[in-house]
Amino acid sequence: MPPFRMRFGCGQDIAGRRIASPITGTKVARNRGEAAALWYVGPGRAEIRDEPVAEPGPHEMRVRALHGALSRGTERLVFAGKVPASEFARMRGPHMAGDFPFPVKYGYAVVGRVEAGPRELCEQLVFVLHPHQSVFTVPAEAAMALPAGVPPRRAVLAANMETALNAVWDAAPAPGPADRIAIVGAGVVGSLVAFLCSKLPRARVTLIDVAAFRAELAKRLGVDFALPAAAPGDCDLVFHASGTAAGLATALQAAGEEASVVELSWYGSGEVPVALGEAFHSRRLRLVSSQVGRVAPSHRPRWNPRRRLAAALDLLADPALDALLAPAIPFRDLPVRLPEIFAPDSGVLCQLIDYPSHDVC
């Protein structure tokens, strides 16, 4: 056991000896090999690097990761180096290191256990918007305690659920006699949007995807399923989350007169043709962007991102959402496994990551 662990545990003081990082001047633990982190280092290439871990200050905590998740949409673009230069600053995530396009330490879904910090947080399970890393120190306010009834593995969906919740707020569906809602793209975010919409009174929700086997997922989430060719029309509200031009075209075709299409896909530096001819104008359709970086205007006066994240975690109590989790892979296997996980035909929804508690570089 490294010496600093013996003298700095949960609820103890932090008077232990520190050394300064020659790069940043940050106070770090003497054992510089305490953590391992995933870095994207070039197009289609990633590696695990040693990371120094700062000793927690008075309002900080050290978290040891248990589980994580890959965001197949955003991280696939990061992995491929397709983050547009115009978005380099806006795309920076909490606790990210490096710079786009490469090398960059990126990610935002880690569930871990507090192993050092304020006494009241000792041993607590928390969710943190943090890159993929085995151990890290963050401000205490950056971590969100898991609600009772939400298992740690399912809690990795919190960031995606927050995105889905914000999208539903952006769309502002009103409970009606029989609202017809379509979601194009049965990825993680699209599926979570479908799950949330299914809770609206008397809503008829259809999840649309090119993969027929997603019908079983839709059934587990309690919604209808359709292939694009059989997508319902005249919908009151449509969400698009497929990340493809074909999916966006399907979403526009499914929308009814004066309906809204909420665009959740992020295409990076790719160019996407949009079918704004034909009946787009005559049907007076609305194409609305949704992005999780800011709380939806409908809720912004009384909600902040932290309250929204807490709500997202509470919404993960339903066991049906386990259907979104792919079997876990070991953290250290990520550099080799990423190409197959990010492949368009992989079939993976949310790739779960397991961190061994003894993972020390």
GROMACS .gro file of C-alpha atoms in nm:
model
  361
    1MET     CA    1   0.000   0.000   0.000
    2PRO     CA    2   0.149   0.340  -0.095
    3PRO     CA    3   0.248   0.547   0.210
    4PHE     CA    4   0.007   0.832   0.137
    5ARG     CA    5  -0.289   0.595   0.159
    6MET     CA    6  -0.192   0.499   0.512
    7ARG     CA    7  -0.194   0.857   0.632
    8PHE     CA    8  -0.476   0.998   0.417
    9GLY     CA    9  -0.801   0.809   0.428
   10CYS     CA   10  -1.166   0.913   0.428
   11GLY     CA   11  -1.226   1.172   0.698
   12GLN     CA   12  -0.858   1.215   0.795
   13ASP     CA   13  -0.657   1.529   0.748
   14ILE     CA   14  -0.438   1.585   0.442
   15ALA     CA   15  -0.114   1.678   0.610
   16GLY     CA   16   0.075   1.408   0.424
   17ARG     CA   17   0.390   1.503   0.233
   18ARG     CA   18   0.338   1.595  -0.136
   19ILE     CA   19   0.555   1.645  -0.437
   20ALA     CA   20   0.494   1.889  -0.720
   21SER     CA   21   0.434   1.789  -1.079
   22PRO     CA   22   0.719   1.918  -1.299
   23ILE     CA   23   0.462   1.988  -1.572
   24THR     CA   24   0.178   2.168  -1.395
   25GLY     CA   25   0.297   2.235  -1.042
   26THR     CA   26  -0.008   2.049  -0.912
   27LYS     CA   27   0.044   1.865  -0.586
   28VAL     CA   28   0.042   1.494  -0.663
   29ALA     CA   29   0.072   1.172  -0.471
   30ARG     CA   30   0.426   1.037  -0.436
   31ASN     CA   31   0.328   0.718  -0.620
   32ARG     CA   32   0.305   0.858  -0.974
   33GLY     CA   33   0.187   0.524  -1.112
   34GLU     CA   34  -0.130   0.533  -0.904
   35ALA     CA   35  -0.370   0.564  -1.198
   36ALA     CA   36  -0.417   0.449  -1.556
   37ALA     CA   37  -0.608   0.654  -1.815
   38LEU     CA   38  -0.726   0.600  -2.171
   39TRP     CA   39  -0.592   0.851  -2.425
   40TYR     CA   40  -0.696   0.889  -2.788
   41VAL     CA   41  -0.362   0.946  -2.959
   42GLY     CA   42  -0.433   0.941  -3.334
   43PRO     CA   43  -0.701   0.848  -3.588
   44GLY     CA   44  -0.819   0.502  -3.485
   45ARG     CA   45  -0.552   0.470  -3.213
   46ALA     CA   46  -0.572   0.476  -2.834
   47GLU     CA   47  -0.342   0.382  -2.550
   48ILE     CA   48  -0.341   0.354  -2.172
   49ARG     CA   49  -0.103   0.590  -1.996
   50ASP     CA   50   0.022   0.629  -1.641
   51GLU     CA   51  -0.138   0.924  -1.461
   52PRO     CA   52  -0.035   1.107  -1.142
   53VAL     CA   53  -0.319   1.146  -0.895
   54ALA     CA   54  -0.345   1.464  -0.691
   55GLU     CA   55  -0.401   1.428  -0.318
   56PRO     CA   56  -0.748   1.560  -0.230
   57GLY     CA   57  -0.770   1.906  -0.081
   58PRO     CA   58  -1.027   2.015   0.180
   59HIS     CA   59  -1.317   2.017  -0.069
   60GLU     CA   60  -1.202   1.733  -0.295
   61MET     CA   61  -1.229   1.357  -0.308
   62ARG     CA   62  -1.034   1.072  -0.460
   63VAL     CA   63  -1.249   0.820  -0.648
   64ARG     CA   64  -1.153   0.468  -0.750
   65ALA     CA   65  -1.340   0.368  -1.066
   66LEU     CA   66  -1.556   0.056  -1.067
   67HIS     CA   67  -1.742   0.086  -1.398
   68GLY     CA   68  -1.748   0.313  -1.699
   69ALA     CA   69  -1.916   0.343  -2.036
   70LEU     CA   70  -1.822   0.451  -2.385
   71SER     CA   71  -2.034   0.705  -2.568
   72ARG     CA   72  -2.041   0.541  -2.912
   73GLY     CA   73  -2.167   0.852  -3.089
   74THR     CA   74  -1.939   1.124  -2.955
   75GLU     CA   75  -1.635   0.911  -2.872
   76ARG     CA   76  -1.640   0.743  -3.213
   77LEU     CA   77  -1.592   1.089  -3.366
   78VAL     CA   78  -1.315   1.170  -3.117
   79PHE     CA   79  -1.146   0.836  -3.190
   80ALA     CA   80  -1.159   0.910  -3.564
   81GLY     CA   81  -1.032   1.267  -3.523
   82LYS     CA   82  -1.354   1.414  -3.664
   83VAL     CA   83  -1.419   1.684  -3.407
   84PRO     CA   84  -1.443   2.008  -3.611
   85ALA     CA   85  -1.183   2.273  -3.528
   86SER     CA   86  -1.469   2.517  -3.468
   87GLU     CA   87  -1.590   2.296  -3.179
   88PHE     CA   88  -1.257   2.228  -3.007
   89ALA     CA   89  -1.338   2.461  -2.716
   90ARG     CA   90  -1.706   2.372  -2.681
   91MET     CA   91  -1.634   2.000  -2.695
   92ARG     CA   92  -1.402   2.004  -2.397
   93GLY     CA   93  -1.551   1.778  -2.131
   94PRO     CA   94  -1.519   1.799  -1.754
   95HIS     CA   95  -1.169   1.698  -1.637
   96MET     CA   96  -1.054   1.636  -1.994
   97ALA     CA   97  -0.681   1.655  -2.063
   98GLY     CA   98  -0.487   1.720  -2.383
   99ASP     CA   99  -0.625   1.898  -2.687
  100PHE     CA  100  -0.827   1.806  -2.992
  101PRO     CA  101  -0.768   1.641  -3.223
  102PHE     CA  102  -0.492   1.440  -3.047
  103PRO     CA  103  -0.372   1.339  -2.798
  104VAL     CA  104  -0.675   1.377  -2.576
  105LYS     CA  105  -0.808   1.211  -2.261
  106TYR     CA  106  -1.183   1.208  -2.315
  107GLY     CA  107  -1.499   1.047  -2.181
  108TYR     CA  108  -1.777   1.128  -1.938
  109ALA     CA  109  -1.918   0.822  -1.766
  110VAL     CA  110  -1.749   0.675  -1.459
  111VAL     CA  111  -1.900   0.516  -1.150
  112GLY     CA  112  -1.666   0.469  -0.859
  113ARG     CA  113  -1.620   0.456  -0.484
  114VAL     CA  114  -1.491   0.746  -0.275
  115GLU     CA  115  -1.172   0.630  -0.107
  116ALA     CA  116  -1.044   0.959   0.032
  117GLY     CA  117  -1.206   1.290   0.111
  118PRO     CA  118  -1.476   1.429   0.339
  119ARG     CA  119  -1.576   1.186   0.614
  120GLU     CA  120  -1.945   1.188   0.520
  121LEU     CA  121  -1.861   1.070   0.168
  122CYS     CA  122  -1.630   0.787   0.270
  123GLU     CA  123  -1.697   0.466   0.073
  124GLN     CA  124  -1.993   0.623  -0.107
  125LEU     CA  125  -2.073   0.514  -0.463
  126VAL     CA  126  -2.075   0.810  -0.700
  127PHE     CA  127  -2.119   0.901  -1.067
  128VAL     CA  128  -1.867   1.144  -1.216
  129LEU     CA  129  -1.845   1.307  -1.559
  130HIS     CA  130  -1.482   1.208  -1.600
  131PRO     CA  131  -1.263   1.055  -1.874
  132HIS     CA  132  -1.181   0.685  -1.858
  133GLN     CA  133  -0.937   0.656  -1.567
  134SER     CA  134  -0.886   0.408  -1.285
  135VAL     CA  135  -0.836   0.660  -1.002
  136PHE     CA  136  -0.881   1.037  -0.997
  137THR     CA  137  -0.925   1.337  -0.771
  138VAL     CA  138  -1.211   1.580  -0.832
  139PRO     CA  139  -1.393   1.856  -0.644
  140ALA     CA  140  -1.651   1.702  -0.412
  141GLU     CA  141  -1.927   1.887  -0.598
  142ALA     CA  142  -1.831   1.709  -0.924
  143ALA     CA  143  -1.949   1.373  -0.792
  144MET     CA  144  -2.312   1.267  -0.761
  145ALA     CA  145  -2.407   0.997  -0.510
  146LEU     CA  146  -2.599   0.705  -0.658
  147PRO     CA  147  -2.963   0.684  -0.549
  148ALA     CA  148  -3.077   0.375  -0.362
  149GLY     CA  149  -3.209   0.123  -0.612
  150VAL     CA  150  -2.978   0.222  -0.898
  151PRO     CA  151  -2.701  -0.040  -0.932
  152PRO     CA  152  -2.351   0.086  -1.017
  153ARG     CA  153  -2.339  -0.080  -1.360
  154ARG     CA  154  -2.667   0.076  -1.473
  155ALA     CA  155  -2.562   0.413  -1.332
  156VAL     CA  156  -2.307   0.453  -1.613
  157LEU     CA  157  -2.606   0.552  -1.831
  158ALA     CA  158  -2.650   0.875  -1.633
  159ALA     CA  159  -2.488   1.107  -1.890
  160ASN     CA  160  -2.693   0.957  -2.173
  161MET     CA  161  -3.012   0.976  -1.968
  162GLU     CA  162  -2.935   1.342  -1.897
  163THR     CA  163  -2.909   1.404  -2.274
  164ALA     CA  164  -3.237   1.223  -2.335
  165LEU     CA  165  -3.414   1.409  -2.055
  166ASN     CA  166  -3.295   1.744  -2.191
  167ALA     CA  167  -3.421   1.647  -2.539
  168VAL     CA  168  -3.766   1.566  -2.406
  169TRP     CA  169  -3.767   1.903  -2.228
  170ASP     CA  170  -3.664   2.072  -2.555
  171ALA     CA  171  -3.951   1.901  -2.734
  172ALA     CA  172  -4.201   1.982  -2.458
  173PRO     CA  173  -4.456   1.713  -2.549
  174ALA     CA  174  -4.796   1.787  -2.399
  175PRO     CA  175  -5.004   1.503  -2.256
  176GLY     CA  176  -5.282   1.452  -2.505
  177PRO     CA  177  -5.555   1.205  -2.591
  178ALA     CA  178  -5.314   0.997  -2.802
  179ASP     CA  179  -4.993   1.172  -2.902
  180ARG     CA  180  -4.801   0.989  -3.176
  181ILE     CA  181  -4.428   1.009  -3.104
  182ALA     CA  182  -4.156   0.855  -3.321
  183ILE     CA  183  -3.788   0.815  -3.240
  184VAL     CA  184  -3.558   0.739  -3.532
  185GLY     CA  185  -3.239   0.564  -3.423
  186ALA     CA  186  -3.236   0.296  -3.152
  187GLY     CA  187  -2.898   0.383  -3.010
  188VAL     CA  188  -2.858   0.458  -2.641
  189VAL     CA  189  -2.988   0.816  -2.649
  190GLY     CA  190  -3.273   0.736  -2.890
  191SER     CA  191  -3.377   0.438  -2.679
  192LEU     CA  192  -3.370   0.645  -2.361
  193VAL     CA  193  -3.585   0.913  -2.527
  194ALA     CA  194  -3.832   0.640  -2.626
  195PHE     CA  195  -3.829   0.511  -2.268
  196LEU     CA  196  -3.906   0.857  -2.128
  197CYS     CA  197  -4.178   0.926  -2.384
  198SER     CA  198  -4.343   0.593  -2.302
  199LYS     CA  199  -4.419   0.734  -1.957
  200LEU     CA  200  -4.632   1.015  -2.103
  201PRO     CA  201  -5.005   0.948  -2.050
  202ARG     CA  202  -5.160   0.772  -2.353
  203ALA     CA  203  -4.864   0.844  -2.580
  204ARG     CA  204  -4.816   0.603  -2.872
  205VAL     CA  205  -4.438   0.571  -2.904
  206THR     CA  206  -4.256   0.400  -3.192
  207LEU     CA  207  -3.883   0.331  -3.202
  208ILE     CA  208  -3.754   0.317  -3.561
  209ASP     CA  209  -3.428   0.155  -3.665
  210VAL     CA  210  -3.270  -0.020  -3.964
  211ALA     CA  211  -3.175  -0.320  -3.747
  212ALA     CA  212  -3.471  -0.553  -3.712
  213PHE     CA  213  -3.326  -0.713  -3.399
  214ARG     CA  214  -3.384  -0.385  -3.213
  215ALA     CA  215  -3.751  -0.488  -3.197
  216GLU     CA  216  -3.672  -0.691  -2.887
  217LEU     CA  217  -3.515  -0.385  -2.726
  218ALA     CA  218  -3.825  -0.179  -2.804
  219LYS     CA  219  -4.042  -0.447  -2.647
  220ARG     CA  220  -3.836  -0.442  -2.328
  221LEU     CA  221  -3.867  -0.064  -2.314
  222GLY     CA  222  -4.243  -0.083  -2.358
  223VAL     CA  223  -4.270   0.088  -2.699
  224ASP     CA  224  -4.358  -0.012  -3.056
  225PHE     CA  225  -4.095  -0.084  -3.321
  226ALA     CA  226  -4.077  -0.026  -3.695
  227LEU     CA  227  -3.824  -0.051  -3.975
  228PRO     CA  228  -3.783   0.274  -4.174
  229ALA     CA  229  -3.997   0.143  -4.462
  230ALA     CA  230  -4.283   0.083  -4.220
  231ALA     CA  231  -4.236   0.396  -4.010
  232PRO     CA  232  -4.560   0.558  -3.900
  233GLY     CA  233  -4.657   0.889  -4.059
  234ASP     CA  234  -4.842   1.197  -3.941
  235CYS     CA  235  -4.661   1.190  -3.606
  236ASP     CA  236  -4.714   1.474  -3.360
  237LEU     CA  237  -4.348   1.472  -3.254
  238VAL     CA  238  -4.036   1.309  -3.395
  239PHE     CA  239  -3.688   1.270  -3.245
  240HIS     CA  240  -3.391   1.191  -3.468
  241ALA     CA  241  -3.092   1.012  -3.314
  242SER     CA  242  -2.952   0.783  -3.584
  243GLY     CA  243  -2.658   1.002  -3.683
  244THR     CA  244  -2.727   0.943  -4.054
  245ALA     CA  245  -2.874   1.146  -4.338
  246ALA     CA  246  -3.109   0.858  -4.421
  247GLY     CA  247  -3.239   0.859  -4.065
  248LEU     CA  248  -3.300   1.233  -4.077
  249ALA     CA  249  -3.496   1.188  -4.401
  250THR     CA  250  -3.706   0.920  -4.231
  251ALA     CA  251  -3.770   1.153  -3.938
  252LEU     CA  252  -3.890   1.432  -4.167
  253GLN     CA  253  -4.117   1.194  -4.354
  254ALA     CA  254  -4.269   1.067  -4.029
  255ALA     CA  255  -4.358   1.416  -3.906
  256GLY     CA  256  -4.716   1.532  -3.943
  257GLU     CA  257  -4.846   1.875  -4.039
  258GLU     CA  258  -4.669   2.151  -3.842
  259ALA     CA  259  -4.490   1.892  -3.626
  260SER     CA  260  -4.141   1.928  -3.480
  261VAL     CA  261  -3.840   1.709  -3.552
  262VAL     CA  262  -3.590   1.728  -3.267
  263GLU     CA  263  -3.237   1.661  -3.394
  264LEU     CA  264  -3.016   1.482  -3.141
  265SER     CA  265  -2.747   1.349  -3.375
  266TRP     CA  266  -2.407   1.513  -3.379
  267TYR     CA  267  -2.223   1.464  -3.707
  268GLY     CA  268  -1.884   1.612  -3.621
  269SER     CA  269  -1.703   1.740  -3.928
  270GLY     CA  270  -1.922   1.539  -4.169
  271GLU     CA  271  -2.156   1.705  -4.418
  272VAL     CA  272  -2.516   1.589  -4.401
  273PRO     CA  273  -2.770   1.644  -4.680
  274VAL     CA  274  -3.112   1.743  -4.548
  275ALA     CA  275  -3.430   1.691  -4.752
  276LEU     CA  276  -3.578   2.039  -4.720
  277GLY     CA  277  -3.755   2.020  -5.056
  278GLU     CA  278  -4.072   1.832  -5.135
  279ALA     CA  279  -4.330   1.897  -4.861
  280PHE     CA  280  -4.100   2.031  -4.588
  281HIS     CA  281  -4.226   2.390  -4.627
  282SER     CA  282  -4.584   2.316  -4.725
  283ARG     CA  283  -4.627   2.101  -4.414
  284ARG     CA  284  -4.459   2.377  -4.208
  285LEU     CA  285  -4.226   2.136  -4.029
  286ARG     CA  286  -3.986   2.255  -3.762
  287LEU     CA  287  -3.632   2.114  -3.730
  288VAL     CA  288  -3.509   2.180  -3.376
  289SER     CA  289  -3.161   2.115  -3.238
  290SER     CA  290  -3.112   1.970  -2.891
  291GLN     CA  291  -2.784   1.953  -2.702
  292VAL     CA  292  -2.708   1.872  -2.340
  293GLY     CA  293  -2.452   2.150  -2.287
  294ARG     CA  294  -2.723   2.381  -2.153
  295VAL     CA  295  -3.045   2.306  -1.966
  296ALA     CA  296  -3.347   2.327  -2.199
  297PRO     CA  297  -3.503   2.676  -2.201
  298SER     CA  298  -3.830   2.538  -2.063
  299HIS     CA  299  -3.651   2.436  -1.740
  300ARG     CA  300  -3.358   2.679  -1.725
  301PRO     CA  301  -3.516   2.924  -1.477
  302ARG     CA  302  -3.532   2.663  -1.198
  303TRP     CA  303  -3.296   2.385  -1.301
  304ASN     CA  304  -2.918   2.368  -1.324
  305PRO     CA  305  -2.702   2.087  -1.468
  306ARG     CA  306  -2.643   1.930  -1.127
  307ARG     CA  307  -3.013   1.903  -1.048
  308ARG     CA  308  -3.074   1.766  -1.398
  309LEU     CA  309  -2.805   1.499  -1.350
  310ALA     CA  310  -2.960   1.399  -1.018
  311ALA     CA  311  -3.295   1.358  -1.194
  312ALA     CA  312  -3.129   1.149  -1.467
  313LEU     CA  313  -2.981   0.914  -1.206
  314ASP     CA  314  -3.321   0.873  -1.038
  315LEU     CA  315  -3.472   0.776  -1.374
  316LEU     CA  316  -3.230   0.482  -1.401
  317ALA     CA  317  -3.411   0.280  -1.134
  318ASP     CA  318  -3.601   0.074  -1.396
  319PRO     CA  319  -3.435  -0.268  -1.458
  320ALA     CA  320  -3.563  -0.258  -1.819
  321LEU     CA  321  -3.273  -0.022  -1.896
  322ASP     CA  322  -3.022  -0.304  -1.843
  323ALA     CA  323  -3.113  -0.402  -2.201
  324LEU     CA  324  -2.895  -0.114  -2.320
  325LEU     CA  325  -2.577  -0.244  -2.157
  326ALA     CA  326  -2.335  -0.458  -2.355
  327PRO     CA  327  -2.136  -0.720  -2.159
  328ALA     CA  328  -1.851  -0.552  -1.977
  329ILE     CA  329  -1.495  -0.555  -2.105
  330PRO     CA  330  -1.184  -0.495  -1.892
  331PHE     CA  331  -1.057  -0.138  -1.892
  332ARG     CA  332  -0.710  -0.244  -2.007
  333ASP     CA  333  -0.854  -0.412  -2.318
  334LEU     CA  334  -0.997  -0.086  -2.452
  335PRO     CA  335  -0.714   0.013  -2.692
  336VAL     CA  336  -0.746  -0.320  -2.874
  337ARG     CA  337  -1.125  -0.344  -2.860
  338LEU     CA  338  -1.221   0.013  -2.957
  339PRO     CA  339  -1.218  -0.040  -3.337
  340GLU     CA  340  -1.470  -0.324  -3.315
  341ILE     CA  341  -1.684  -0.142  -3.057
  342PHE     CA  342  -1.703   0.173  -3.271
  343ALA     CA  343  -1.763  -0.017  -3.596
  344PRO     CA  344  -2.103   0.080  -3.745
  345ASP     CA  345  -2.214  -0.283  -3.756
  346SER     CA  346  -2.096  -0.378  -3.406
  347GLY     CA  347  -2.447  -0.389  -3.262
  348VAL     CA  348  -2.314  -0.244  -2.936
  349LEU     CA  349  -2.536   0.005  -2.756
  350CYS     CA  350  -2.371   0.114  -2.431
  351GLN     CA  351  -2.033  -0.055  -2.391
  352LEU     CA  352  -1.980  -0.124  -2.023
  353ILE     CA  353  -1.626  -0.107  -1.884
  354ASP     CA  354  -1.506  -0.286  -1.568
  355TYR     CA  355  -1.214  -0.151  -1.366
  356PRO     CA  356  -1.045  -0.401  -1.137
  357SER     CA  357  -1.006  -0.257  -0.789
  358HIS     CA  358  -0.638  -0.352  -0.787
  359ASP     CA  359  -0.566  -0.182  -1.122
  360VAL     CA  360  -0.230  -0.012  -1.065
  361CYS     CA  361   0.010   0.081  -1.345
   0.00000   0.00000   0.00000
